[in-house]
Coordinates of C-alpha atoms in Angstrom, one line a residue:
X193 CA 146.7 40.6 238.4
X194 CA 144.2 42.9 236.7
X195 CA 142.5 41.7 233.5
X196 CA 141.1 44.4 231.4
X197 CA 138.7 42.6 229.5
X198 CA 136.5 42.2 225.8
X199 CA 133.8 43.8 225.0
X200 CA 131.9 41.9 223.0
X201 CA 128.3 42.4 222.2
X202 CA 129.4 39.0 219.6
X203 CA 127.7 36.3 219.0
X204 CA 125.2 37.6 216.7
X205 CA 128.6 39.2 215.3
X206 CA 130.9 36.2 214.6
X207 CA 131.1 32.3 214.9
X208 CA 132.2 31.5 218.4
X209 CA 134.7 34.4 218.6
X210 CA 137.0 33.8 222.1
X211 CA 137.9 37.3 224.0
X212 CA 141.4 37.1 226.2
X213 CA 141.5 40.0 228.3
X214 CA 145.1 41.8 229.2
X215 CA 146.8 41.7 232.1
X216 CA 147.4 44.7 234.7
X217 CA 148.4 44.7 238.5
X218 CA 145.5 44.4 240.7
X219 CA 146.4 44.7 244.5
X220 CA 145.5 40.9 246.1
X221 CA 141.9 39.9 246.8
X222 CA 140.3 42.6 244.8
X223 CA 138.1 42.6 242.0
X224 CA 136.6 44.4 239.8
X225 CA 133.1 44.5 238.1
X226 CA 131.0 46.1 234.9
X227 CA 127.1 45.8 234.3
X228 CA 125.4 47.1 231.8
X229 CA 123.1 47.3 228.7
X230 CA 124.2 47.4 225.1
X231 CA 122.8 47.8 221.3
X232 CA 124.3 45.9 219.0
X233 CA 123.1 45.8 215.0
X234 CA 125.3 43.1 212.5
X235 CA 124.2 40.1 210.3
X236 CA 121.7 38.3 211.5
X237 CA 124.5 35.5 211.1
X238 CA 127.5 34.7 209.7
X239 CA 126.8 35.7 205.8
X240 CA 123.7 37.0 205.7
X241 CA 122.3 40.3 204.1
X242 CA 119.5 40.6 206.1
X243 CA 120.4 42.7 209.9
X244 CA 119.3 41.7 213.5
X245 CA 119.3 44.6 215.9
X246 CA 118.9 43.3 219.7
X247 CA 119.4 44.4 223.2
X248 CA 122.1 42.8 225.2
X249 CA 123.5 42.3 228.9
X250 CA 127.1 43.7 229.3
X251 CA 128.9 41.6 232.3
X252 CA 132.3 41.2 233.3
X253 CA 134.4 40.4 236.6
X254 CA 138.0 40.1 237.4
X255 CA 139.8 38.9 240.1
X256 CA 143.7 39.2 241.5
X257 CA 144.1 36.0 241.3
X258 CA 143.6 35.8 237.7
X259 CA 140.4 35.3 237.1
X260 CA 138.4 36.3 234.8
X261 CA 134.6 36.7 233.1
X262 CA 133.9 38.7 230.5
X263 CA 130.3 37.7 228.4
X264 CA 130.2 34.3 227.7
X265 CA 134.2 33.6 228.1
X266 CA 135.6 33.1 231.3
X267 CA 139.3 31.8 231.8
X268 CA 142.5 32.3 234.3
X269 CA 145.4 34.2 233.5
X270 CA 148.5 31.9 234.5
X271 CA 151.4 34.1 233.4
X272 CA 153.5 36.6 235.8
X273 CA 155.4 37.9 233.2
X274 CA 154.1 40.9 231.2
X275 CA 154.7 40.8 228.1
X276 CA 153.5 37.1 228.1
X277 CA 149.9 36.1 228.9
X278 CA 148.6 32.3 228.7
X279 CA 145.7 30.4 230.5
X280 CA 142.8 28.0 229.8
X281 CA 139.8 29.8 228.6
X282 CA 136.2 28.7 227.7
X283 CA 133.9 30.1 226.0
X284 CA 130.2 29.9 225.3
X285 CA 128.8 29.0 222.0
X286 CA 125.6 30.9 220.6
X287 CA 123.1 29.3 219.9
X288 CA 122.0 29.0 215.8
X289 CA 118.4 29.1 214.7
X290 CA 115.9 29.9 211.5
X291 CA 116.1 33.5 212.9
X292 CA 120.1 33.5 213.0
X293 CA 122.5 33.7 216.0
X294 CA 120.7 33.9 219.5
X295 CA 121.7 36.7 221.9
X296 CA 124.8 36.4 224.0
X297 CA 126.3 38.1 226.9
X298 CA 129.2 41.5 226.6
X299 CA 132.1 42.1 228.5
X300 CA 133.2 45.9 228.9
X301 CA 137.3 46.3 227.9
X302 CA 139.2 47.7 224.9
X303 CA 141.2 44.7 224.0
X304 CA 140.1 41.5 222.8
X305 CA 140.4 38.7 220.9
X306 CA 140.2 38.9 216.8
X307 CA 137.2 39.7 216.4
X308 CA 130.8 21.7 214.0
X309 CA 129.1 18.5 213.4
X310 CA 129.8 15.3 212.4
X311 CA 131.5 14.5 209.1
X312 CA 129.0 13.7 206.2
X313 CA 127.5 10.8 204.6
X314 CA 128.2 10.8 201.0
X315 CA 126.1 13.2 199.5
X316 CA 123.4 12.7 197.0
X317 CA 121.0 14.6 195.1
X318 CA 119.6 11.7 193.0
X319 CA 120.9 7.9 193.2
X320 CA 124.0 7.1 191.8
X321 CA 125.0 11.0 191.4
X322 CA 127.2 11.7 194.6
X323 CA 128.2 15.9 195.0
X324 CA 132.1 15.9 195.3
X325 CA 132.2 17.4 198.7
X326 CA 133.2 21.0 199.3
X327 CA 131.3 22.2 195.8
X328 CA 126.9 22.8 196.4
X329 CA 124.8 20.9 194.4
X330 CA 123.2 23.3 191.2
X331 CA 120.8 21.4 191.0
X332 CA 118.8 21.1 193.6
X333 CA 116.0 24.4 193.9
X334 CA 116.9 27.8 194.9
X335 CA 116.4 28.9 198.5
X336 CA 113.8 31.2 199.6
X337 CA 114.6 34.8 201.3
X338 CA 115.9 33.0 204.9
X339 CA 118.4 30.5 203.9
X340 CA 118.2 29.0 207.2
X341 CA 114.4 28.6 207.0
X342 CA 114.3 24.4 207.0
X343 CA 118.5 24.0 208.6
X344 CA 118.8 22.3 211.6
X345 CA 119.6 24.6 214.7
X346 CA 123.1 24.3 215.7
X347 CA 122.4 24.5 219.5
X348 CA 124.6 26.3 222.4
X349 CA 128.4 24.4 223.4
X350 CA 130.7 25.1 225.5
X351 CA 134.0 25.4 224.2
X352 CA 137.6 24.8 225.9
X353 CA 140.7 25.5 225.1
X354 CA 143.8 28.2 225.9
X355 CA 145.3 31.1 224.8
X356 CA 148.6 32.6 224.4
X357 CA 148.9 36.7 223.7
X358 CA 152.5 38.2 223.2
X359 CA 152.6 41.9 223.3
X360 CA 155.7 43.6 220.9
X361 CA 155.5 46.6 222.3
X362 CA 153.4 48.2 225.7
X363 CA 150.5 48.8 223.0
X364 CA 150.9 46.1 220.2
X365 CA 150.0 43.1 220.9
X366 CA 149.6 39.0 218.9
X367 CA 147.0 37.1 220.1
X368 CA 146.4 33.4 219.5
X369 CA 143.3 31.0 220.8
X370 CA 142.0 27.5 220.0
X371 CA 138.8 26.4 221.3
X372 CA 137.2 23.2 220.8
X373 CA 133.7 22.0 221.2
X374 CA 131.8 23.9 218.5
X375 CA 129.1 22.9 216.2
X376 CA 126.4 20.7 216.1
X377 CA 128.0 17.8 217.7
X378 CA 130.3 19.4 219.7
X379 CA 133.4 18.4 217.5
X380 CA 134.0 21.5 215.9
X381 CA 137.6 23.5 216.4
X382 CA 137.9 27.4 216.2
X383 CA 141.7 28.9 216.4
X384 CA 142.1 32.8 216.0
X385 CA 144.9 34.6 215.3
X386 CA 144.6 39.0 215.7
X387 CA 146.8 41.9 216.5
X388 CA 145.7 44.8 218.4
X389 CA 147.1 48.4 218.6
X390 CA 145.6 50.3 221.6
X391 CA 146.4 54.2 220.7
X392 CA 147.1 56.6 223.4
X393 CA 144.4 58.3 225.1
X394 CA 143.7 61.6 222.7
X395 CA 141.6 63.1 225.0
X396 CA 141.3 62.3 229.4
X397 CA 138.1 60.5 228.9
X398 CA 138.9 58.8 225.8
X399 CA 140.6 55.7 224.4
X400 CA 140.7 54.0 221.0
X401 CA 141.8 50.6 219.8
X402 CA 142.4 48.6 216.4
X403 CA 142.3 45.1 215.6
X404 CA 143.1 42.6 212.9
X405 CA 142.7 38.9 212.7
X406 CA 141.4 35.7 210.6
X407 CA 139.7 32.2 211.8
X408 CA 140.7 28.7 211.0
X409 CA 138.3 26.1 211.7
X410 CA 138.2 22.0 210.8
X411 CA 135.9 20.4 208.3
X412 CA 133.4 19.9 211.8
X413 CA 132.7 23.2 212.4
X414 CA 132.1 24.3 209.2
X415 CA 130.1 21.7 208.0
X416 CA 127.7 22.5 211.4
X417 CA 127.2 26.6 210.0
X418 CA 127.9 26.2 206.4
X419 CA 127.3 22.7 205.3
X420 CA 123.8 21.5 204.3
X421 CA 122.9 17.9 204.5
X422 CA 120.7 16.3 201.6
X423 CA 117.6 16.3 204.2
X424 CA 118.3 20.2 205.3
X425 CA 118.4 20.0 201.3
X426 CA 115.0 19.2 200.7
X427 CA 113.5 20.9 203.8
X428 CA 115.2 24.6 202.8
X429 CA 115.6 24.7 199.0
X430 CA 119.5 25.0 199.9
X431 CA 121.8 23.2 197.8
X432 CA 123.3 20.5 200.0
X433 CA 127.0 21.5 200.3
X434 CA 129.7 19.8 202.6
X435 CA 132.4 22.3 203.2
X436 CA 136.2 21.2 204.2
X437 CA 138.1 22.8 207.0
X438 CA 140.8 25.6 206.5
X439 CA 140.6 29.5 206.5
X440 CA 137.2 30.5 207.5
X441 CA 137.2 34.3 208.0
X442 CA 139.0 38.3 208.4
X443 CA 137.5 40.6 210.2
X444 CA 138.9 44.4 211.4
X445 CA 137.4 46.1 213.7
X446 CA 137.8 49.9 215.7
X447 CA 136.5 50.7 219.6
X448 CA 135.6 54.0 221.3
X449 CA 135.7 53.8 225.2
X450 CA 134.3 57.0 226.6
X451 CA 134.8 57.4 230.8
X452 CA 131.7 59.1 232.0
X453 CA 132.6 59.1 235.6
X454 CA 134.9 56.9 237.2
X455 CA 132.1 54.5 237.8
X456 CA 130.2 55.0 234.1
X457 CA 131.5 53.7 230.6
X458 CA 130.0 54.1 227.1
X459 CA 131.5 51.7 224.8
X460 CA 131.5 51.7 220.8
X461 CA 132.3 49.2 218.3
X462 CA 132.8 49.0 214.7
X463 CA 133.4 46.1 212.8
X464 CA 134.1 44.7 209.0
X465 CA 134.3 41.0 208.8
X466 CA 134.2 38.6 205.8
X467 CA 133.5 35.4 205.5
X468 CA 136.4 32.9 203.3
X469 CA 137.2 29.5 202.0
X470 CA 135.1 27.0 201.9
X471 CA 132.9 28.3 203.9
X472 CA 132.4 31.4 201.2
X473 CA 131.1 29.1 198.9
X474 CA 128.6 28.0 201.1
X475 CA 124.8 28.3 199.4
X476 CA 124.2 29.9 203.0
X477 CA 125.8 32.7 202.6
X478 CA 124.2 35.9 201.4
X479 CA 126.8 38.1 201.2
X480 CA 130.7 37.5 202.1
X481 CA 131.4 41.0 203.6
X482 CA 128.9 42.0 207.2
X483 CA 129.5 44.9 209.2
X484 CA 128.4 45.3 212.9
X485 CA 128.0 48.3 215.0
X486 CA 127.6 48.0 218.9
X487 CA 127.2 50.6 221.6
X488 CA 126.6 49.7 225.3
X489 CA 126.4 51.2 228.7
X490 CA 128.2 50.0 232.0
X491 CA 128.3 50.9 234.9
X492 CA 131.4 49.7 237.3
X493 CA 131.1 49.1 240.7

């Protein structure tokens, strides 16, 4: 079966977003492959003000058999029926330092995907004065300009999990993924929820698509990209914070796929995305509404 799949220049974009791709025939033992180069420009990470612009890789393959990579996700499409898809599906966790989200890997496809650590000791700013988890601590100094200057980096994971899309029409579709193994230790849980109209072509060469979704996490992720523990306290001025689990964040999003050539694609991507809950609160977070713009080049052979 053909997989048209994500393009995602993401993980500077959004916490550990998983991509699906959508199924199409594909005659048996074929495949089909993009390379390529892409810009992208968005919050350096989740809730900053300050932008990261970076060059990125643009890879994907798919296979007949259901196979599929696209960026850092790779998975297998297990359903014959079209209007269904389902499969297992791992994905590949940025990796989180001073500087913000490290680089990651594109795919090349229209459709995607809507676009943790251990639980905390008690925290304390002083003895005897425990922080009711899930509200900072005012008192403790105010950051400087990068929040994340003095945080622990929240290394690269590799998440698994599945996911399950259901289209309501040939060009609406719900789409629905859970992937654990996020975070610092590896704990964390990320389930996203989207819907995705792909419009008609309005022109030969050109196609346009536009997608919806939020993010629910557990207290483990978003204590591993949100929380701050009395030591990351004291090192980065932060207010130590332990955030609960629960709705974590929207985002919208448009993309412009322009065919070059049968072998050439130029690929855009707008996104609005805005960080909620508890994590919102979080004295790591600059500003609750980011905005990423990507443009890449691949080449399909």
């Amino acid at each position: 079966m053909k997989i048209l799949l994500t393009f995602v220049l993401g993980a500077a974009c959004a916490s550990a977003t998983a991509r699906t791709p959508s199924v199409n025939p594909m005659p048996d033992g074929s495949r089909d492959m993009y390379v390529g180069l892409g810009f992208v420009s968005s919050p350096a990470y989740e809730g900053a003000r300050r932008p990261r612009r970076m060059a990125v890789p643009v890879l994907q393959g798919e296979w007949s058999n259901g196979v599929f990579i696209s960026g850092m996700n790779a998975g297998v499409h297990l359903s014959d029926q079209p209007s269904l898809e389902f499969g297992p599906l791992l994905s590949v966790q940025a990796r989180r330092s001073e500087s913000g989200n490290g680089a990651a890997l594109g795919g090349a496809s229209l459709t995607s995907m809507t676009d943790g650590g251990s639980p905390l000791a008690p925290v304390v700013d002083t003895p005897g004065q425990p922080i009711t988890p899930g509200q900072p601590d005012k008192t403790a100094r105010n950051a400087g300009p990068n929040r994340l200057s003095g945080m622990d980096v929240v290394g690269a994971r590799l998440q698994a999990g599945g996911f399950v899309n259901v289209y309501l029409s040939p060009s609406l579709r719900l789409t629905n993924s859970v992937l654990y193994g996020g975070g610092r230790d590896a704990n964390g849980v990320l389930w996203n929820l989207g819907i995705q109209h792909v419009a008609q072509q309005f022109s030969p060469h050109h196609s346009v698509s536009l997608s919806a979704g939020v993010s629910v996490v557990n207290r483990h992720y978003n204590t591993s990209f949100f929380g701050v523990s009395p030591a990351e306290s004291l090192r980065s001025g932060n207010p130590a914070y332990a955030p609960g689990g629960g709705l974590n964040g929207a985002s919208a999003g448009l993309r412009w796929h322009w065919a070059l050539s049968p072998s050439w694609l130029l690929i855009n991507n707008v996104q609005a995305t805005r960080v909620l809950g508890a994590a919102q609160k979080s004295p790591l977070v600059e500003r609750a509404n980011g905005f990423a713009v990507s443009t890449a080049l691949a080449y399909r052979f």
